[in-house]
Amino acid sequence: MKILLVGGGGREHALAWKIAQSPLVDTVFAAPGNPGIARHASCVDISVDSHDELVAFARRERIDLTVVGPEVPLVAGLADRLAAAGLVVFGPSARAAAIEGSKVFAKNLMLRHGIPTAQFSTFDEPTHARRYCRDVGAPLVVKADGLAAGKGAIVCRTLEEADAAIAECMERRAFGTSGARVVVEELMVGQEVSFFVLANGHDAMPLAAAEDHKAVFDGDRGPNTGGMGCYSPVAVFDDALEKRVMEGIVRPTLTALAREGAAYRGVLFAGLMLTAQGPKVVEFNCRFGDPECQALVVRAPGDLVPLLLAAARGEAWPPAHPWPHVASVCVCVASGGYPGKYATGLPIRGVEAAEARPDVQVFHAGTATREGRLVTAGGRVLGVTAVAENLTNAMASAYSAVREIFFDGMHYRTDIGRRGVRAEAPPRR
Ligand code: AMP
């Protein structure tokens, strides 16, 4: 089989690494890929936004399966374009990807179908949004409707903060047209878990859960990032809770989408809050998380490709392999200054030494090659990922690999996985 992987970050490196191990696969192309992905795939210089070129490439190369990594091309309709050209694609149509592309769509879908989520109201007038905030009182959360690179949800402890958030989204348009409409919702309290399932249009297959660490500094301090690391599994997300989420959230959501003419094929990422009243949806995403994907693939049993194919073609799932009782930790190594301004082009040392450790993969997120040397090319540079028989050992292994790596100004959190270690029970899926 020939596979085309669309994207060029850490998530796509993890997918390329896993896909290339499949005995079904002869060739993997990645567009645009990165120097890490280039070890498993032929990288072609096409951006994820060049839909015409991607479709033409996939047709010319007779690609058997295109796997779309990031949300932006999915929300913009890349899967529809590929499908219309007669190609098989893993990733939802634009209508189904609206579950991430429009928070208003996602919240109204959940409301119509009784799927547990925070109480909310939607607005396209700042004065109405402000009046509602005064009526319900703080704390609350103001969210831009559209895609905002993970920065569009603003937790407001006071009405003044809510005022500022509404101004930022709706008046100053900090997120462009994404902030023209906002959702204002109740602040939920509890532990957050990211749960991933594959969907084939009507049925779901659970993968696993992970916990992301969004804040830049240890102890969840400092501004939010795209994710500074994560671990999997999450002890509290046990079999009973998984079943409850599958029956009460995932399956009803897929049924609702199918009923509304937007059957969902691909990976559905449910961001959940485990509240005192039970699990509730914080948000849905239409793709794998980054860095959750890195922590998932190193644990994932068997061949991923038959599962991706079944999801893409809308077919029955192949027999499931049980997830092994192992744990993983992914530590993101970031550029100095990230998530603010940072330099690029800085030489990176020690990746080979880090990877020489058993059960460690170094996934490239923001790297480039200049004159034959590996250099930094983004905010999050590398995702150092270790798998071990338990979280304590996975954490020790990931951090000893991180200490092999060096570039000017690099920084990383030193506590990725610690919360999980405290709660560690025998590892499970
Ligand atoms: P979102 O973009 O909707 O995933 O929100 C980003 C982050 O904001 C989430 O991961 C949560 O930490 C936080 N958040 C969003 N909505 C809520 C909510 N209703 N209650 C509490 N925290 C929230």
GROMACS .gro file of C-alpha atoms and ligand atoms in nm:
model
  452
    1MET     CA    1   0.000   0.000   0.000
    2LYS     CA    2   0.094   0.360  -0.056
    3ILE     CA    3   0.012   0.606   0.222
    4LEU     CA    4   0.014   0.985   0.214
    5LEU     CA    5   0.043   1.152   0.553
    6VAL     CA    6  -0.056   1.520   0.558
    7GLY     CA    7   0.125   1.735   0.816
    8GLY     CA    8   0.470   1.805   0.952
    9GLY     CA    9   0.468   1.815   1.332
   10GLY     CA   10   0.532   1.582   1.623
   11ARG     CA   11   0.191   1.417   1.587
   12GLU     CA   12   0.265   1.333   1.224
   13HIS     CA   13   0.613   1.203   1.308
   14ALA     CA   14   0.454   0.967   1.560
   15LEU     CA   15   0.198   0.853   1.300
   16ALA     CA   16   0.469   0.805   1.035
   17TRP     CA   17   0.677   0.598   1.278
   18LYS     CA   18   0.382   0.371   1.355
   19ILE     CA   19   0.243   0.349   1.000
   20ALA     CA   20   0.585   0.265   0.852
   21GLN     CA   21   0.598  -0.044   1.078
   22SER     CA   22   0.291  -0.194   0.911
   23PRO     CA   23   0.357  -0.497   0.691
   24LEU     CA   24   0.073  -0.371   0.468
   25VAL     CA   25   0.264  -0.057   0.376
   26ASP     CA   26   0.527  -0.031   0.101
   27THR     CA   27   0.561   0.345   0.067
   28VAL     CA   28   0.485   0.640   0.292
   29PHE     CA   29   0.485   0.997   0.161
   30ALA     CA   30   0.453   1.295   0.393
   31ALA     CA   31   0.346   1.647   0.293
   32PRO     CA   32   0.535   1.848   0.399
   33GLY     CA   33   0.692   1.621   0.666
   34ASN     CA   34   1.002   1.716   0.868
   35PRO     CA   35   1.355   1.576   0.921
   36GLY     CA   36   1.229   1.317   1.171
   37ILE     CA   37   0.945   1.203   0.945
   38ALA     CA   38   1.198   1.175   0.660
   39ARG     CA   39   1.341   0.867   0.834
   40HIS     CA   40   1.013   0.681   0.771
   41ALA     CA   41   0.867   0.857   0.466
   42SER     CA   42   0.953   1.047   0.148
   43CYS     CA   43   0.879   1.410   0.223
   44VAL     CA   44   0.717   1.613  -0.054
   45ASP     CA   45   0.718   1.990  -0.042
   46ILE     CA   46   0.343   2.056  -0.039
   47SER     CA   47   0.185   2.258   0.241
   48VAL     CA   48  -0.120   2.127   0.427
   49ASP     CA   49  -0.321   2.420   0.289
   50SER     CA   50  -0.250   2.344  -0.079
   51HIS     CA   51  -0.552   2.122  -0.132
   52ASP     CA   52  -0.531   2.122  -0.514
   53GLU     CA   53  -0.171   2.007  -0.503
   54LEU     CA   54  -0.238   1.743  -0.239
   55VAL     CA   55  -0.527   1.596  -0.440
   56ALA     CA   56  -0.321   1.601  -0.761
   57PHE     CA   57  -0.028   1.431  -0.585
   58ALA     CA   58  -0.248   1.162  -0.430
   59ARG     CA   59  -0.408   1.087  -0.768
   60ARG     CA   60  -0.080   1.085  -0.956
   61GLU     CA   61   0.085   0.851  -0.704
   62ARG     CA   62  -0.227   0.632  -0.676
   63ILE     CA   63  -0.227   0.670  -0.298
   64ASP     CA   64  -0.431   0.397  -0.125
   65LEU     CA   65  -0.491   0.590   0.198
   66THR     CA   66  -0.438   0.956   0.289
   67VAL     CA   67  -0.410   1.028   0.662
   68VAL     CA   68  -0.470   1.392   0.753
   69GLY     CA   69  -0.297   1.497   1.078
   70PRO     CA   70  -0.396   1.858   1.158
   71GLU     CA   71  -0.739   2.017   1.207
   72VAL     CA   72  -0.703   2.320   0.978
   73PRO     CA   73  -0.713   2.129   0.645
   74LEU     CA   74  -0.993   1.903   0.775
   75VAL     CA   75  -1.212   2.197   0.878
   76ALA     CA   76  -1.135   2.356   0.539
   77GLY     CA   77  -1.261   2.046   0.354
   78LEU     CA   78  -0.950   1.853   0.249
   79ALA     CA   79  -1.114   1.515   0.322
   80ASP     CA   80  -1.412   1.612   0.102
   81ARG     CA   81  -1.177   1.712  -0.182
   82LEU     CA   82  -0.985   1.383  -0.161
   83ALA     CA   83  -1.306   1.177  -0.139
   84ALA     CA   84  -1.455   1.360  -0.438
   85ALA     CA   85  -1.146   1.258  -0.635
   86GLY     CA   86  -1.220   0.893  -0.552
   87LEU     CA   87  -0.949   0.863  -0.286
   88VAL     CA   88  -0.968   0.692   0.053
   89VAL     CA   89  -0.906   0.936   0.338
   90PHE     CA   90  -0.869   0.905   0.714
   91GLY     CA   91  -1.016   1.224   0.858
   92PRO     CA   92  -1.367   1.370   0.877
   93SER     CA   93  -1.550   1.576   0.614
   94ALA     CA   94  -1.575   1.951   0.673
   95ARG     CA   95  -1.933   1.908   0.800
   96ALA     CA   96  -1.823   1.652   1.058
   97ALA     CA   97  -1.500   1.841   1.143
   98ALA     CA   98  -1.722   2.135   1.243
   99ILE     CA   99  -1.737   1.956   1.577
  100GLU     CA  100  -1.396   2.120   1.630
  101GLY     CA  101  -1.421   2.404   1.375
  102SER     CA  102  -1.726   2.564   1.537
  103LYS     CA  103  -1.779   2.556   1.912
  104VAL     CA  104  -2.132   2.690   1.854
  105PHE     CA  105  -2.207   2.389   1.628
  106ALA     CA  106  -2.056   2.145   1.880
  107LYS     CA  107  -2.238   2.292   2.179
  108ASN     CA  108  -2.576   2.306   2.000
  109LEU     CA  109  -2.531   1.945   1.881
  110MET     CA  110  -2.463   1.837   2.240
  111LEU     CA  111  -2.762   2.035   2.366
  112ARG     CA  112  -2.999   1.888   2.104
  113HIS     CA  113  -2.888   1.533   2.182
  114GLY     CA  114  -2.852   1.550   2.560
  115ILE     CA  115  -2.474   1.497   2.567
  116PRO     CA  116  -2.330   1.619   2.899
  117THR     CA  117  -2.135   1.945   2.870
  118ALA     CA  118  -2.111   2.282   3.047
  119GLN     CA  119  -2.421   2.505   3.035
  120PHE     CA  120  -2.375   2.778   2.778
  121SER     CA  121  -2.516   3.049   2.559
  122THR     CA  122  -2.388   3.181   2.224
  123PHE     CA  123  -2.357   3.541   2.109
  124ASP     CA  124  -2.270   3.748   1.806
  125GLU     CA  125  -2.318   4.082   1.982
  126PRO     CA  126  -2.069   4.186   2.252
  127THR     CA  127  -2.334   4.383   2.446
  128HIS     CA  128  -2.555   4.073   2.469
  129ALA     CA  129  -2.258   3.859   2.575
  130ARG     CA  130  -2.170   4.110   2.849
  131ARG     CA  131  -2.528   4.125   2.974
  132TYR     CA  132  -2.539   3.744   2.998
  133CYS     CA  133  -2.210   3.740   3.191
  134ARG     CA  134  -2.353   3.990   3.441
  135ASP     CA  135  -2.671   3.780   3.473
  136VAL     CA  136  -2.493   3.450   3.541
  137GLY     CA  137  -2.189   3.593   3.724
  138ALA     CA  138  -1.824   3.482   3.733
  139PRO     CA  139  -1.641   3.248   3.710
  140LEU     CA  140  -1.713   3.153   3.348
  141VAL     CA  141  -1.539   3.070   3.023
  142VAL     CA  142  -1.548   3.279   2.706
  143LYS     CA  143  -1.468   3.086   2.387
  144ALA     CA  144  -1.414   3.202   2.031
  145ASP     CA  145  -1.639   3.001   1.799
  146GLY     CA  146  -1.380   2.909   1.536
  147LEU     CA  147  -1.031   2.760   1.530
  148ALA     CA  148  -0.781   2.960   1.737
  149ALA     CA  149  -0.478   2.731   1.765
  150GLY     CA  150  -0.585   2.619   2.113
  151LYS     CA  151  -0.591   2.977   2.249
  152GLY     CA  152  -0.958   3.059   2.197
  153ALA     CA  153  -1.090   2.948   2.539
  154ILE     CA  154  -1.045   3.212   2.809
  155VAL     CA  155  -1.116   3.115   3.170
  156CYS     CA  156  -1.251   3.425   3.349
  157ARG     CA  157  -1.245   3.441   3.729
  158THR     CA  158  -1.414   3.785   3.743
  159LEU     CA  159  -1.662   3.986   3.536
  160GLU     CA  160  -1.379   4.227   3.446
  161GLU     CA  161  -1.186   3.937   3.295
  162ALA     CA  162  -1.497   3.828   3.105
  163ASP     CA  163  -1.535   4.184   2.975
  164ALA     CA  164  -1.176   4.183   2.855
  165ALA     CA  165  -1.215   3.839   2.694
  166ILE     CA  166  -1.525   3.951   2.505
  167ALA     CA  167  -1.339   4.262   2.387
  168GLU     CA  168  -1.040   4.050   2.281
  169CYS     CA  169  -1.250   3.802   2.081
  170MET     CA  170  -1.533   4.014   1.941
  171GLU     CA  171  -1.404   4.370   1.925
  172ARG     CA  172  -1.027   4.347   1.882
  173ARG     CA  173  -1.063   4.023   1.682
  174ALA     CA  174  -0.752   3.864   1.835
  175PHE     CA  175  -0.855   3.537   1.666
  176GLY     CA  176  -0.976   3.697   1.343
  177THR     CA  177  -1.320   3.592   1.224
  178SER     CA  178  -1.304   3.292   1.463
  179GLY     CA  179  -1.402   3.533   1.741
  180ALA     CA  180  -1.698   3.697   1.564
  181ARG     CA  181  -1.925   3.466   1.764
  182VAL     CA  182  -1.853   3.345   2.114
  183VAL     CA  183  -1.976   3.076   2.349
  184VAL     CA  184  -2.000   3.179   2.713
  185GLU     CA  185  -2.017   2.880   2.943
  186GLU     CA  186  -2.013   2.762   3.299
  187LEU     CA  187  -1.670   2.687   3.449
  188MET     CA  188  -1.642   2.316   3.519
  189VAL     CA  189  -1.424   2.180   3.799
  190GLY     CA  190  -1.248   1.844   3.795
  191GLN     CA  191  -0.965   1.647   3.639
  192GLU     CA  192  -0.922   1.685   3.262
  193VAL     CA  193  -0.866   1.379   3.044
  194SER     CA  194  -0.817   1.347   2.668
  195PHE     CA  195  -0.989   1.036   2.532
  196PHE     CA  196  -0.939   0.909   2.177
  197VAL     CA  197  -1.162   0.685   1.969
  198LEU     CA  198  -1.165   0.583   1.605
  199ALA     CA  199  -1.494   0.625   1.418
  200ASN     CA  200  -1.608   0.464   1.093
  201GLY     CA  201  -1.919   0.673   1.035
  202HIS     CA  202  -2.151   0.481   1.266
  203ASP     CA  203  -1.946   0.289   1.520
  204ALA     CA  204  -1.655   0.374   1.749
  205MET     CA  205  -1.350   0.182   1.865
  206PRO     CA  206  -1.190   0.312   2.185
  207LEU     CA  207  -0.816   0.376   2.176
  208ALA     CA  208  -0.686   0.518   2.504
  209ALA     CA  209  -0.676   0.819   2.734
  210ALA     CA  210  -0.395   1.064   2.805
  211GLU     CA  211  -0.341   1.372   3.015
  212ASP     CA  212  -0.194   1.679   2.850
  213HIS     CA  213  -0.001   1.957   3.027
  214LYS     CA  214  -0.088   2.287   2.858
  215ALA     CA  215   0.082   2.541   3.089
  216VAL     CA  216   0.442   2.622   3.006
  217PHE     CA  217   0.594   2.583   3.355
  218ASP     CA  218   0.603   2.311   3.620
  219GLY     CA  219   0.302   2.293   3.849
  220ASP     CA  220   0.073   2.417   3.568
  221ARG     CA  221   0.199   2.773   3.600
  222GLY     CA  222   0.251   3.031   3.324
  223PRO     CA  223   0.080   3.086   2.992
  224ASN     CA  224  -0.078   2.806   2.791
  225THR     CA  225   0.108   2.634   2.508
  226GLY     CA  226   0.010   2.383   2.243
  227GLY     CA  227   0.102   2.118   2.505
  228MET     CA  228   0.430   2.070   2.694
  229GLY     CA  229   0.392   1.696   2.734
  230CYS     CA  230   0.156   1.422   2.839
  231TYR     CA  231   0.129   1.074   2.978
  232SER     CA  232  -0.088   0.769   2.916
  233PRO     CA  233  -0.279   0.584   3.054
  234VAL     CA  234  -0.470   0.790   3.311
  235ALA     CA  235  -0.539   0.579   3.621
  236VAL     CA  236  -0.874   0.740   3.702
  237PHE     CA  237  -1.001   0.663   3.351
  238ASP     CA  238  -1.068   0.297   3.428
  239ASP     CA  239  -1.280   0.043   3.237
  240ALA     CA  240  -1.602   0.153   3.406
  241LEU     CA  241  -1.542   0.520   3.325
  242GLU     CA  242  -1.442   0.438   2.967
  243LYS     CA  243  -1.765   0.243   2.921
  244ARG     CA  244  -1.967   0.528   3.069
  245VAL     CA  245  -1.803   0.778   2.832
  246MET     CA  246  -1.846   0.548   2.530
  247GLU     CA  247  -2.217   0.497   2.604
  248GLY     CA  248  -2.305   0.844   2.737
  249ILE     CA  249  -2.087   1.070   2.522
  250VAL     CA  250  -1.903   0.911   2.228
  251ARG     CA  251  -2.172   0.689   2.075
  252PRO     CA  252  -2.453   0.946   2.114
  253THR     CA  253  -2.229   1.209   1.952
  254LEU     CA  254  -2.151   0.986   1.653
  255THR     CA  255  -2.520   0.892   1.617
  256ALA     CA  256  -2.616   1.260   1.635
  257LEU     CA  257  -2.364   1.355   1.366
  258ALA     CA  258  -2.476   1.072   1.137
  259ARG     CA  259  -2.841   1.166   1.188
  260GLU     CA  260  -2.764   1.524   1.097
  261GLY     CA  261  -2.594   1.420   0.771
  262ALA     CA  262  -2.236   1.450   0.896
  263ALA     CA  263  -2.124   1.090   0.955
  264TYR     CA  264  -1.785   1.101   1.128
  265ARG     CA  265  -1.487   0.904   1.000
  266GLY     CA  266  -1.148   0.947   1.159
  267VAL     CA  267  -1.025   0.998   1.510
  268LEU     CA  268  -1.251   1.176   1.757
  269PHE     CA  269  -1.069   1.342   2.046
  270ALA     CA  270  -1.299   1.405   2.341
  271GLY     CA  271  -1.162   1.658   2.589
  272LEU     CA  272  -1.340   1.564   2.912
  273MET     CA  273  -1.380   1.714   3.256
  274LEU     CA  274  -1.441   1.455   3.528
  275THR     CA  275  -1.681   1.663   3.738
  276ALA     CA  276  -1.862   1.568   4.059
  277GLN     CA  277  -2.171   1.509   3.840
  278GLY     CA  278  -1.980   1.276   3.607
  279PRO     CA  279  -1.777   1.319   3.287
  280LYS     CA  280  -1.870   1.620   3.072
  281VAL     CA  281  -1.735   1.739   2.737
  282VAL     CA  282  -1.499   2.038   2.744
  283GLU     CA  283  -1.451   2.021   2.369
  284PHE     CA  284  -1.424   1.783   2.077
  285ASN     CA  285  -1.134   1.780   1.834
  286CYS     CA  286  -1.139   1.621   1.490
  287ARG     CA  287  -0.784   1.477   1.496
  288PHE     CA  288  -0.523   1.325   1.725
  289GLY     CA  289  -0.384   1.551   1.996
  290ASP     CA  290  -0.029   1.675   1.977
  291PRO     CA  291   0.150   1.556   2.199
  292GLU     CA  292  -0.112   1.294   2.302
  293CYS     CA  293  -0.059   1.108   1.974
  294GLN     CA  294   0.309   1.057   2.056
  295ALA     CA  295   0.226   0.900   2.394
  296LEU     CA  296  -0.047   0.685   2.238
  297VAL     CA  297   0.140   0.537   1.941
  298VAL     CA  298   0.427   0.404   2.151
  299ARG     CA  299   0.172   0.209   2.357
  300ALA     CA  300  -0.062   0.109   2.077
  301PRO     CA  301  -0.082  -0.266   2.015
  302GLY     CA  302  -0.051  -0.427   1.672
  303ASP     CA  303  -0.089  -0.267   1.333
  304LEU     CA  304  -0.265   0.070   1.322
  305VAL     CA  305  -0.317   0.069   0.944
  306PRO     CA  306  -0.610  -0.180   0.928
  307LEU     CA  307  -0.789   0.036   1.186
  308LEU     CA  308  -0.726   0.357   0.992
  309LEU     CA  309  -0.850   0.184   0.676
  310ALA     CA  310  -1.168   0.056   0.841
  311ALA     CA  311  -1.241   0.406   0.974
  312ALA     CA  312  -1.171   0.566   0.636
  313ARG     CA  313  -1.379   0.315   0.436
  314GLY     CA  314  -1.666   0.295   0.684
  315GLU     CA  315  -1.609  -0.079   0.734
  316ALA     CA  316  -1.636  -0.308   1.036
  317TRP     CA  317  -1.341  -0.303   1.275
  318PRO     CA  318  -1.080  -0.576   1.247
  319PRO     CA  319  -1.035  -0.785   1.566
  320ALA     CA  320  -0.907  -0.557   1.842
  321HIS     CA  321  -0.574  -0.623   2.013
  322PRO     CA  322  -0.583  -0.558   2.387
  323TRP     CA  323  -0.369  -0.261   2.488
  324PRO     CA  324  -0.059  -0.381   2.676
  325HIS     CA  325  -0.017  -0.288   3.040
  326VAL     CA  326   0.254  -0.031   2.975
  327ALA     CA  327   0.274   0.343   3.034
  328SER     CA  328   0.425   0.625   2.831
  329VAL     CA  329   0.544   0.980   2.885
  330CYS     CA  330   0.611   1.244   2.617
  331VAL     CA  331   0.817   1.548   2.722
  332CYS     CA  332   0.815   1.841   2.479
  333VAL     CA  333   1.146   2.024   2.451
  334ALA     CA  334   1.074   2.383   2.348
  335SER     CA  335   1.262   2.685   2.214
  336GLY     CA  336   1.369   2.957   2.461
  337GLY     CA  337   1.086   3.211   2.489
  338TYR     CA  338   0.810   2.975   2.368
  339PRO     CA  339   0.506   3.023   2.382
  340GLY     CA  340   0.616   3.384   2.320
  341LYS     CA  341   0.878   3.489   2.065
  342TYR     CA  342   1.169   3.253   2.004
  343ALA     CA  343   1.471   3.217   1.776
  344THR     CA  344   1.504   2.940   1.516
  345GLY     CA  345   1.799   2.787   1.330
  346LEU     CA  346   1.983   2.683   1.648
  347PRO     CA  347   2.187   2.361   1.622
  348ILE     CA  348   2.044   2.064   1.815
  349ARG     CA  349   2.278   1.807   1.974
  350GLY     CA  350   2.221   1.473   2.140
  351VAL     CA  351   1.915   1.334   1.960
  352GLU     CA  352   2.099   1.015   1.864
  353ALA     CA  353   2.221   0.960   2.221
  354ALA     CA  354   1.866   1.012   2.350
  355GLU     CA  355   1.728   0.764   2.100
  356ALA     CA  356   1.994   0.507   2.182
  357ARG     CA  357   1.811   0.444   2.509
  358PRO     CA  358   1.579   0.146   2.503
  359ASP     CA  359   1.212   0.227   2.444
  360VAL     CA  360   1.272   0.595   2.373
  361GLN     CA  361   1.156   0.771   2.057
  362VAL     CA  362   1.242   1.132   1.982
  363PHE     CA  363   0.963   1.272   1.769
  364HIS     CA  364   1.045   1.587   1.572
  365ALA     CA  365   0.797   1.875   1.598
  366GLY     CA  366   0.981   2.193   1.495
  367THR     CA  367   1.312   2.093   1.334
  368ALA     CA  368   1.484   2.154   1.001
  369THR     CA  369   1.810   2.051   0.838
  370ARG     CA  370   2.061   2.326   0.746
  371GLU     CA  371   2.387   2.225   0.578
  372GLY     CA  372   2.340   1.871   0.698
  373ARG     CA  373   2.283   1.970   1.063
  374LEU     CA  374   1.965   1.942   1.264
  375VAL     CA  375   1.843   2.286   1.379
  376THR     CA  376   1.540   2.428   1.560
  377ALA     CA  377   1.251   2.548   1.342
  378GLY     CA  378   0.955   2.594   1.575
  379GLY     CA  379   0.829   2.659   1.930
  380ARG     CA  380   0.795   2.299   2.030
  381VAL     CA  381   1.105   2.132   1.888
  382LEU     CA  382   1.113   1.767   2.000
  383GLY     CA  383   0.879   1.526   2.179
  384VAL     CA  384   1.093   1.285   2.380
  385THR     CA  385   0.874   0.982   2.438
  386ALA     CA  386   0.940   0.677   2.653
  387VAL     CA  387   0.741   0.365   2.719
  388ALA     CA  388   0.792   0.136   3.019
  389GLU     CA  389   0.613  -0.114   3.240
  390ASN     CA  390   0.481   0.168   3.459
  391LEU     CA  391   0.461   0.546   3.464
  392THR     CA  392   0.738   0.589   3.721
  393ASN     CA  393   0.986   0.414   3.492
  394ALA     CA  394   0.854   0.580   3.175
  395MET     CA  395   0.903   0.919   3.339
  396ALA     CA  396   1.259   0.834   3.452
  397SER     CA  397   1.346   0.706   3.107
  398ALA     CA  398   1.198   1.005   2.919
  399TYR     CA  399   1.383   1.253   3.141
  400SER     CA  400   1.715   1.073   3.121
  401ALA     CA  401   1.679   1.088   2.739
  402VAL     CA  402   1.586   1.460   2.753
  403ARG     CA  403   1.908   1.528   2.945
  404GLU     CA  404   2.109   1.402   2.645
  405ILE     CA  405   1.964   1.679   2.427
  406PHE     CA  406   2.094   2.032   2.403
  407PHE     CA  407   2.024   2.350   2.210
  408ASP     CA  408   2.063   2.712   2.310
  409GLY     CA  409   1.776   2.835   2.528
  410MET     CA  410   1.591   2.502   2.536
  411HIS     CA  411   1.337   2.448   2.809
  412TYR     CA  412   1.097   2.179   2.919
  413ARG     CA  413   0.872   2.093   3.211
  414THR     CA  414   1.025   1.859   3.467
  415ASP     CA  415   0.696   1.726   3.604
  416ILE     CA  416   0.528   1.558   3.305
  417GLY     CA  417   0.367   1.243   3.441
  418ARG     CA  418   0.410   1.327   3.810
  419ARG     CA  419   0.037   1.358   3.873
  420GLY     CA  420  -0.010   1.016   3.714
  421VAL     CA  421   0.271   0.863   3.917
  422ARG     CA  422   0.102   0.981   4.237
  423ALA     CA  423  -0.218   0.809   4.130
  424GLU     CA  424  -0.041   0.511   3.981
  425ALA     CA  425  -0.238   0.192   3.992
  426PRO     CA  426  -0.147  -0.108   3.778
  427PRO     CA  427  -0.121   0.039   3.424
  428ARG     CA  428  -0.412  -0.020   3.194
  429ARG     CA  429  -0.549   0.111   2.870
  430AMP     P1  430  -1.095   2.428   2.473
  430AMP     O1  431  -1.027   2.509   2.366
  430AMP     O2  432  -1.244   2.436   2.471
  430AMP     O3  433  -1.043   2.289   2.486
  430AMP     O4  434  -1.045   2.490   2.610
  430AMP     C1  435  -0.908   2.495   2.643
  430AMP     C2  436  -0.892   2.469   2.791
  430AMP     O5  437  -0.966   2.564   2.867
  430AMP     C3  438  -0.943   2.334   2.835
  430AMP     O6  439  -0.848   2.234   2.816
  430AMP     C4  440  -0.974   2.359   2.980
  430AMP     O7  441  -0.858   2.352   3.059
  430AMP     C5  442  -1.022   2.502   2.981
  430AMP     N1  443  -1.169   2.506   2.971
  430AMP     C6  444  -1.243   2.521   2.860
  430AMP     N2  445  -1.374   2.519   2.887
  430AMP     C7  446  -1.385   2.500   3.021
  430AMP     C8  447  -1.495   2.491   3.111
  430AMP     N3  448  -1.620   2.504   3.071
  430AMP     N4  449  -1.467   2.474   3.241
  430AMP     C9  450  -1.339   2.465   3.284
  430AMP     N5  451  -1.231   2.474   3.205
  430AMP    C10  452  -1.253   2.492   3.074
   0.00000   0.00000   0.00000
